[in-house]
Amino acid sequence: MSLSARPAVGRRVAGSLVAALGLATALLAPTSSAQAATPTGSLILAGGAVAATNSAVYGTFISKAGGTSTARIGVITAASDVPANDPNANDPATCSNSVCNGSYYVDLLKNTYGAADAQWIPIDLDHMSNNSSQSVINQINSMTGFFFGGGDQSRLVTTLLKSDNTDSPALAAIRAKFTAGAAIMGTSAGTTIANGPDMVTGGESWDGLRYGSYTSISSSYPNDLSYRPEGGFNFFTSGLVDTHFAARGREGRITRLAADTGHTRAFGIDEDTALVVTNPGSSNETDTVVGTNGVSVFDLRSATIGTHSGYWSIDNVKWSYLTNGDSYNPTTWTTTSTKPTYNPGTGTVGSRWSDIFSSPAPTTGHPYQMVKMATELVNAGRSTYQYGISYESGPTFEADLTKGTGYRAWKSGTAVSFANMNTHLYVY
C-alpha cells in the first residue's frame, strides 16, 4: 500500500533554490559563526529516547562533567511545554512538562548516576525573565555541566536567545562555562539546538525530497522540511545535526537540507545513542559513538545534484554508519573502529526493500529501515548493490546503496559499522 502525495498546486515557494542553481553553488563548506574562544568542554549529543538505564550515555556525561564526586549539573527543560498545557501535570507518573521533566532528570542524574549535585535551571516559557536573572546566572556559574532536555527546539530559541539572535545573559553564562571546560549534554531537541546555522525544525524525508526545504513551518503542510537559517546555539560546528534519526527514517530530510543550504556534512544520531564530542570546533576534535544504535555521517563533498523524471535527485553521497566505540575525525573526514574488519566472502542481498524512510503513516511500523537495508548489503559479500523505495508515492523515491570506492566495514557480534557507502536518492 502507498500513501498518495498531495498535489503541488498552491504550495508556498521553497526557502532555497539551490537545487536549481546546481552543485557549484550548493555544496559550500559548513557554515558556523565565530566564538570568542574554542571550547574546552565536551558535548554529549544524544539522539533522543535515552533509556534511564543507559549508563554508557549518562555515565559518560557525568564523567565529562567532573565525575561523581565533582559533577554539578544544571538541568534545562525549556524545550518542554509548561505545566498549564499538560493535562497530566498533577500526575508524577505521566506528566510531561518543563517542571516535572526537570525533576525527573535532577533525580536521575543525582540519585541514579551519582552527580554531586543536580538542579533545575528555572527557565521556561513561564519564566522568561529568568534568562537575565542574576540569581539564575549565579546558579549557572556554580555548575560543571548542563543537560538540555527534549521537546521543541523553538522553545529553547525563544527562552534563551534574544530577538536579534544573540545570547541571553543565561546562555552567555552557559557558553562561558562550556568554553572553560563544562560538559553539555542534549537529547532530542536539546541536541538539535546545539547546531549552528540551518538548524532543522521539522519535516519528513519524502516531503523534503519532493518539495525541498522551507524557512518557516506551515500549518497547512506540517510534514514539510523546515529549518531555521540562524541556527541554534552553535555549540557543534562540524556539520548539520538531526535526531531520532534512523528510527524515523530521516536520511532523506537531512540530505536534502544539507544540499539546499550548502553544507557538505551532516550527522544523524539514533535513539538511545550519543555522539561524544571532545575538543569541539578544534582541529583535534574527535567524535565517538556510545550507546545502543548508531550515528550516520553523510559526506556531500563529491555529491551531484540534478533531476530525474523531473524531480530533485542527488548522487554520490558517502554514507558512514558508526556504532558503539567507533570514532569519526571531522578534520580528516575519516572513521576509525576498534571492531574487526568485516569483508564476508559469501551471501547475496534479497529483494527490493520498501518504506526505506520509515514513513510516519501509522500502518507501516518500519523503524531503522534504511539502516537494515544497508546492513543486509554489508553482510552480503557477493553483492555490491541494493535498493529500496519509499512508502509514499506520487512520486515514489528510491535509495540506491553501492559498495563503491573507499567502502569499508567492521563487525563485532551483531554490531555492524561501515564507511563510505555510496548513496543515490532519486525518483523510482
Coordinates of C-alpha atoms in Angstrom, one line a residue:
M1 CA 0.0 0.0 0.0
S2 CA 1.2 3.5 -0.7
L3 CA 0.3 6.9 0.6
S4 CA -0.8 9.2 -2.2
A5 CA 1.0 12.5 -2.4
R6 CA -0.9 15.8 -2.1
P7 CA -0.9 18.0 -5.2
A8 CA 1.9 20.5 -5.6
V9 CA -0.5 23.2 -6.7
G10 CA -0.7 26.2 -4.4
R11 CA 2.3 25.4 -2.3
R12 CA 4.5 28.1 -1.0
V13 CA 7.9 28.9 -2.5
A14 CA 10.7 26.9 -1.1
G15 CA 13.2 28.7 1.1
S16 CA 16.1 27.6 -1.1
L17 CA 16.5 27.3 -4.8
V18 CA 19.9 25.6 -4.6
A19 CA 18.7 22.5 -6.5
A20 CA 18.1 24.7 -9.5
L21 CA 21.4 26.5 -9.2
G22 CA 23.5 23.4 -9.3
L23 CA 26.2 21.7 -7.3
A24 CA 28.8 24.5 -7.6
T25 CA 26.5 26.8 -5.6
A26 CA 25.1 24.2 -3.2
L27 CA 28.0 22.4 -1.8
L28 CA 29.9 25.0 0.2
A29 CA 31.8 24.4 3.4
P30 CA 29.6 24.1 6.6
T31 CA 28.8 27.5 8.0
S32 CA 29.4 28.5 11.6
S33 CA 29.5 31.7 13.5
A34 CA 32.6 32.8 15.3
Q35 CA 33.0 32.3 19.0
A36 CA 35.4 34.2 21.3
A37 CA 37.4 31.1 22.1
T38 CA 37.4 27.4 21.2
P39 CA 35.5 25.5 23.9
T40 CA 37.5 23.1 26.2
G41 CA 34.3 21.4 27.4
S42 CA 32.8 18.3 25.8
L43 CA 29.5 17.6 24.1
I44 CA 27.3 14.5 24.6
L45 CA 24.8 14.7 21.8
A46 CA 22.0 12.1 22.3
G47 CA 19.5 11.3 19.6
G48 CA 16.5 11.1 22.0
A49 CA 14.7 8.3 23.8
V50 CA 17.7 7.6 26.0
A51 CA 16.8 4.8 28.4
A52 CA 17.2 5.6 32.1
T53 CA 19.4 2.5 32.3
N54 CA 21.8 3.7 29.5
S55 CA 24.9 4.1 31.7
A56 CA 27.1 4.4 28.6
V57 CA 25.5 7.8 27.7
Y58 CA 24.6 9.2 31.1
G59 CA 27.8 7.9 32.7
T60 CA 29.9 9.5 30.0
F61 CA 28.2 12.8 30.7
I62 CA 28.8 12.6 34.4
S63 CA 32.5 11.7 33.8
K64 CA 33.0 14.6 31.4
A65 CA 31.4 17.0 33.9
G66 CA 34.0 16.0 36.5
G67 CA 32.9 12.6 37.8
T68 CA 30.6 11.6 40.6
S69 CA 32.4 13.4 43.4
T70 CA 32.6 16.7 41.4
A71 CA 29.9 16.9 38.8
R72 CA 27.3 19.7 39.4
I73 CA 24.6 19.6 36.7
G74 CA 22.3 22.3 35.6
V75 CA 19.1 20.8 34.1
I76 CA 17.4 22.9 31.4
T77 CA 14.0 21.7 30.2
A78 CA 12.8 24.8 28.5
A79 CA 12.2 22.8 25.3
S80 CA 9.2 21.2 27.2
D81 CA 5.8 22.9 27.3
V82 CA 4.7 24.5 30.6
P83 CA 2.6 22.7 33.2
A84 CA -0.6 24.6 32.3
N85 CA -0.6 22.9 28.9
D86 CA 0.0 19.4 30.3
P87 CA -3.3 17.6 31.1
N88 CA -1.3 15.2 33.3
A89 CA 0.6 17.9 35.2
N90 CA -0.7 16.7 38.6
D91 CA 0.3 13.0 38.0
P92 CA 4.1 12.5 38.6
A93 CA 3.8 9.1 36.7
T94 CA 2.5 10.5 33.4
C95 CA 3.3 14.3 33.4
S96 CA 5.4 15.8 30.7
N97 CA 6.2 19.4 31.1
S98 CA 9.2 21.7 31.9
V99 CA 8.8 21.4 35.7
C100 CA 8.2 17.6 36.1
N101 CA 10.7 16.8 33.4
G102 CA 13.2 18.9 35.3
S103 CA 12.5 17.0 38.4
Y104 CA 12.9 13.7 36.6
Y105 CA 16.4 14.5 35.2
V106 CA 17.6 16.0 38.5
D107 CA 16.6 12.8 40.3
L108 CA 18.1 10.6 37.5
L109 CA 21.5 12.4 37.3
K110 CA 21.9 12.8 41.0
N111 CA 20.4 9.6 42.5
T112 CA 21.0 7.1 39.7
Y113 CA 24.2 8.4 38.2
G114 CA 25.8 9.9 41.2
A115 CA 26.3 13.6 40.3
A116 CA 27.5 15.5 43.3
D117 CA 24.5 17.9 42.7
A118 CA 21.8 18.4 40.1
Q119 CA 19.5 21.4 40.0
W120 CA 16.7 22.6 37.7
I121 CA 17.6 25.9 36.0
P122 CA 14.2 27.7 36.2
I123 CA 13.9 29.0 32.7
D124 CA 10.9 28.1 30.5
L125 CA 8.0 29.8 28.7
D126 CA 6.5 30.7 32.1
H127 CA 9.8 32.1 33.4
M128 CA 11.3 34.0 30.5
S129 CA 12.7 36.8 32.6
N130 CA 14.9 34.3 34.5
N131 CA 17.2 34.3 31.4
S132 CA 18.6 37.6 32.7
S133 CA 18.2 36.9 36.5
Q134 CA 21.4 37.4 38.4
S135 CA 20.5 34.6 40.8
V136 CA 20.0 32.2 37.9
I137 CA 23.3 33.3 36.4
N138 CA 25.0 32.6 39.7
Q139 CA 23.4 29.2 39.7
I140 CA 24.7 28.5 36.2
N141 CA 28.2 29.7 37.2
S142 CA 28.3 27.1 40.0
M143 CA 27.8 24.2 37.6
T144 CA 30.3 21.9 35.8
G145 CA 27.8 20.5 33.3
F146 CA 24.5 21.3 31.7
F147 CA 21.7 18.9 30.5
F148 CA 19.3 20.1 27.8
G149 CA 16.1 18.0 27.7
G150 CA 13.9 17.3 24.7
G151 CA 10.7 18.8 23.4
D152 CA 10.7 21.6 20.8
Q153 CA 13.9 23.4 19.9
S154 CA 11.9 26.5 19.1
R155 CA 11.1 26.9 22.8
L156 CA 14.8 27.0 23.5
V157 CA 15.3 29.7 20.9
T158 CA 12.5 31.7 22.5
T159 CA 13.7 31.3 26.1
L160 CA 17.5 31.5 25.7
L161 CA 18.2 33.7 22.7
K162 CA 17.4 37.4 22.3
S163 CA 15.3 38.7 19.4
D164 CA 18.5 39.6 17.5
N165 CA 19.7 36.0 17.9
T166 CA 22.4 36.9 20.4
D167 CA 22.8 35.1 23.7
S168 CA 20.6 36.0 26.7
P169 CA 22.7 36.5 29.8
A170 CA 21.9 33.0 31.0
L171 CA 23.0 31.4 27.7
A172 CA 26.1 33.6 27.7
A173 CA 27.0 32.2 31.1
I174 CA 26.4 28.7 29.9
R175 CA 28.6 29.3 26.8
A176 CA 31.4 30.8 29.0
K177 CA 31.3 27.7 31.3
F178 CA 31.4 25.5 28.2
T179 CA 34.4 27.4 26.9
A180 CA 36.1 27.0 30.2
G181 CA 35.6 23.2 30.3
A182 CA 32.0 22.4 31.4
A183 CA 30.3 19.5 29.7
I184 CA 27.0 19.9 27.8
M185 CA 24.6 17.0 27.1
G186 CA 21.5 17.3 25.0
T187 CA 18.8 14.8 24.0
S188 CA 16.4 15.2 21.1
A189 CA 15.6 18.9 20.8
G190 CA 18.4 19.5 23.4
T191 CA 20.8 18.1 20.9
T192 CA 19.3 19.8 17.8
I193 CA 19.7 23.2 19.4
A194 CA 23.5 22.6 19.6
N195 CA 23.7 23.1 15.9
G196 CA 24.8 26.3 14.2
P197 CA 23.2 27.8 11.1
D198 CA 20.4 26.0 9.3
M199 CA 19.1 24.0 12.2
V200 CA 16.4 21.6 11.2
T201 CA 13.0 22.3 12.8
G202 CA 10.7 19.7 11.3
G203 CA 9.5 17.6 8.4
E204 CA 9.7 14.2 6.8
S205 CA 12.1 12.7 4.3
W206 CA 9.6 12.1 1.5
D207 CA 8.3 15.7 1.7
G208 CA 11.8 17.1 1.8
L209 CA 12.8 15.2 -1.3
R210 CA 9.6 16.0 -3.1
Y211 CA 9.2 19.7 -2.2
G212 CA 12.5 21.0 -0.8
S213 CA 13.2 22.9 2.3
Y214 CA 11.5 26.0 3.8
T215 CA 12.5 28.6 6.4
S216 CA 9.1 28.5 8.1
I217 CA 6.8 25.9 9.5
S218 CA 3.5 25.5 7.7
S219 CA 0.3 24.5 9.5
S220 CA -1.1 23.5 6.1
Y221 CA 1.8 21.2 5.4
P222 CA 3.2 20.0 8.7
N223 CA 5.4 17.4 7.1
D224 CA 7.3 19.9 5.1
L225 CA 11.1 20.0 5.7
S226 CA 11.7 23.3 7.6
Y227 CA 14.8 24.9 9.1
R228 CA 16.0 28.0 10.9
P229 CA 18.7 29.7 8.9
E230 CA 20.1 31.5 12.0
G231 CA 20.5 28.1 13.7
G232 CA 20.7 27.2 17.3
F233 CA 23.3 27.7 20.0
N234 CA 26.3 26.9 17.7
F235 CA 27.9 24.5 20.2
F236 CA 28.6 21.9 17.5
T237 CA 30.1 23.2 14.2
S238 CA 31.2 20.2 12.3
G239 CA 28.0 19.7 10.3
L240 CA 24.2 19.7 10.5
V241 CA 22.6 17.5 13.2
D242 CA 19.4 15.5 13.2
T243 CA 18.0 13.3 16.0
H244 CA 15.6 10.3 16.4
F245 CA 17.4 9.5 13.1
A246 CA 17.2 6.0 11.6
A247 CA 14.1 5.1 13.8
R248 CA 12.2 7.8 11.9
G249 CA 13.9 7.5 8.5
R250 CA 15.4 10.9 8.4
E251 CA 18.1 10.1 5.9
G252 CA 16.3 11.9 3.1
R253 CA 15.4 15.0 5.0
I254 CA 18.9 15.7 6.3
T255 CA 20.5 15.0 3.0
R256 CA 18.1 17.4 1.2
L257 CA 18.6 20.1 3.9
A258 CA 22.4 19.8 3.7
A259 CA 22.3 20.1 -0.1
D260 CA 19.8 23.0 -0.1
T261 CA 21.8 25.0 2.5
G262 CA 25.3 24.3 1.2
H263 CA 26.6 22.0 3.9
T264 CA 28.9 19.3 2.9
R265 CA 28.5 17.2 6.1
A266 CA 25.6 16.1 8.2
F267 CA 25.2 13.8 11.3
G268 CA 22.1 11.7 12.2
I269 CA 22.1 10.5 15.8
D270 CA 19.9 7.5 16.6
E271 CA 17.8 7.0 19.7
D272 CA 19.4 5.7 22.9
T273 CA 22.7 6.7 21.4
A274 CA 25.1 9.7 21.7
L275 CA 27.9 11.3 19.8
V276 CA 30.6 12.3 22.3
V277 CA 32.5 15.3 21.0
T278 CA 35.9 16.1 22.5
N279 CA 37.8 19.3 21.6
P280 CA 34.7 20.6 19.8
G281 CA 35.4 23.0 17.0
S282 CA 39.2 22.5 17.0
S283 CA 41.5 20.7 14.6
N284 CA 41.8 18.0 17.3
E285 CA 38.0 17.3 17.5
T286 CA 37.1 13.6 17.9
D287 CA 33.5 12.3 17.7
T288 CA 32.9 9.0 19.4
V289 CA 29.7 6.9 19.4
V290 CA 28.3 5.4 22.7
G291 CA 25.0 3.6 23.2
T292 CA 22.7 1.1 21.7
N293 CA 22.3 2.1 18.0
G294 CA 24.4 4.3 15.7
V295 CA 25.3 7.6 14.2
S296 CA 25.1 8.3 10.5
V297 CA 27.6 10.7 8.8
F298 CA 26.8 12.0 5.3
D299 CA 29.7 13.4 3.2
L300 CA 28.4 15.5 0.3
R301 CA 31.7 16.9 -0.9
S302 CA 31.5 14.9 -4.2
A303 CA 27.8 14.8 -4.5
T304 CA 26.0 15.7 -7.7
I305 CA 22.6 17.4 -7.5
G306 CA 20.3 17.0 -10.5
T307 CA 16.8 15.9 -11.6
H308 CA 15.4 12.5 -12.5
S309 CA 12.0 12.3 -14.3
G310 CA 11.5 15.9 -13.5
Y311 CA 12.2 15.6 -9.7
W312 CA 15.1 16.5 -7.5
S313 CA 17.9 13.9 -7.2
I314 CA 21.3 13.6 -5.6
D315 CA 24.1 11.1 -6.3
N316 CA 27.4 10.2 -4.8
V317 CA 26.6 10.9 -1.2
K318 CA 29.0 9.0 1.0
W319 CA 27.2 7.4 4.0
S320 CA 29.1 6.1 7.0
Y321 CA 27.3 4.4 9.9
L322 CA 29.2 4.3 13.3
T323 CA 28.2 2.1 16.2
N324 CA 29.3 1.9 19.9
G325 CA 33.1 2.6 20.2
D326 CA 33.6 3.9 16.7
S327 CA 35.1 7.4 16.2
Y328 CA 35.0 10.0 13.5
N329 CA 37.6 12.7 12.8
P330 CA 35.9 15.7 11.2
T331 CA 39.2 17.3 10.2
T332 CA 40.3 14.3 8.1
W333 CA 36.8 13.0 7.3
T334 CA 37.7 9.5 8.4
T335 CA 36.1 6.8 10.5
T336 CA 38.1 4.6 13.0
S337 CA 36.7 1.4 14.5
T338 CA 38.1 -1.0 17.2
K339 CA 35.9 -3.7 15.7
P340 CA 37.5 -6.3 13.3
T341 CA 37.4 -5.5 9.6
Y342 CA 34.4 -7.2 8.0
N343 CA 34.6 -8.4 4.4
P344 CA 32.4 -11.5 4.1
G345 CA 33.0 -13.7 1.0
T346 CA 29.6 -15.2 0.7
G347 CA 26.0 -14.1 0.7
T348 CA 23.7 -12.1 -1.5
V349 CA 21.1 -9.4 -1.0
G350 CA 17.4 -10.3 -1.1
S351 CA 14.6 -8.5 -2.9
R352 CA 14.0 -4.8 -3.1
W353 CA 13.2 -3.0 0.3
S354 CA 10.1 -1.0 1.0
D355 CA 9.4 2.0 3.2
I356 CA 13.0 3.0 3.4
F357 CA 12.2 6.3 5.0
S358 CA 10.2 4.7 7.9
S359 CA 7.0 6.6 7.0
P360 CA 5.1 8.2 9.8
A361 CA 1.9 6.6 8.4
P362 CA 0.5 4.6 11.3
T363 CA 0.3 1.3 9.4
T364 CA 4.0 1.0 8.4
G365 CA 5.9 0.1 11.6
H366 CA 9.4 0.1 9.9
P367 CA 11.9 1.9 12.1
Y368 CA 15.6 1.8 11.1
Q369 CA 14.6 0.5 7.7
M370 CA 17.4 2.1 5.7
V371 CA 20.0 1.0 8.2
K372 CA 18.6 -2.5 8.0
M373 CA 18.9 -2.4 4.2
A374 CA 22.5 -1.2 4.4
T375 CA 23.3 -3.9 7.0
E376 CA 21.9 -6.5 4.6
L377 CA 24.3 -5.2 1.9
V378 CA 27.2 -5.2 4.3
N379 CA 26.5 -8.8 5.2
A380 CA 26.2 -9.9 1.5
G381 CA 29.7 -10.5 0.5
R382 CA 28.9 -11.3 -3.1
S383 CA 26.6 -8.3 -3.6
T384 CA 27.7 -4.7 -4.3
Y385 CA 24.3 -3.0 -4.6
Q386 CA 20.9 -2.9 -3.0
Y387 CA 18.0 -0.5 -3.3
G388 CA 14.6 0.3 -1.8
I389 CA 11.7 2.6 -2.3
S390 CA 9.5 5.0 -0.2
Y391 CA 6.1 4.1 1.2
E392 CA 4.7 7.3 -0.2
S393 CA 4.0 7.6 -3.9
G394 CA 3.4 10.4 -6.4
P395 CA 6.3 10.2 -6.9
T396 CA 7.9 7.2 -5.3
F397 CA 11.5 7.9 -4.2
E398 CA 14.3 5.3 -4.5
A399 CA 17.5 5.0 -2.5
D400 CA 20.4 3.1 -4.1
L401 CA 23.3 1.9 -2.0
T402 CA 26.6 0.7 -3.5
K403 CA 29.8 -0.6 -2.1
G404 CA 32.0 1.9 -4.1
T405 CA 35.4 3.4 -3.9
G406 CA 36.6 3.8 -0.3
Y407 CA 33.9 1.5 1.2
R408 CA 34.9 -0.4 4.4
A409 CA 33.0 -2.3 7.1
W410 CA 33.6 -3.6 10.6
K411 CA 31.7 -6.1 12.7
S412 CA 31.7 -7.3 16.4
G413 CA 28.9 -9.6 17.5
T414 CA 25.7 -8.1 16.0
A415 CA 27.1 -4.6 15.7
V416 CA 27.9 -3.6 12.1
S417 CA 29.6 -0.4 11.1
F418 CA 30.6 0.9 7.6
A419 CA 32.2 3.8 5.9
N420 CA 31.6 5.5 2.5
M421 CA 28.7 3.6 1.2
N422 CA 27.7 5.4 -1.9
T423 CA 24.1 6.7 -1.8
H424 CA 21.8 7.9 -4.6
L425 CA 18.3 9.3 -4.0
Y426 CA 16.0 9.8 -6.9
V427 CA 12.5 9.1 -8.3
Y428 CA 11.8 5.4 -8.8

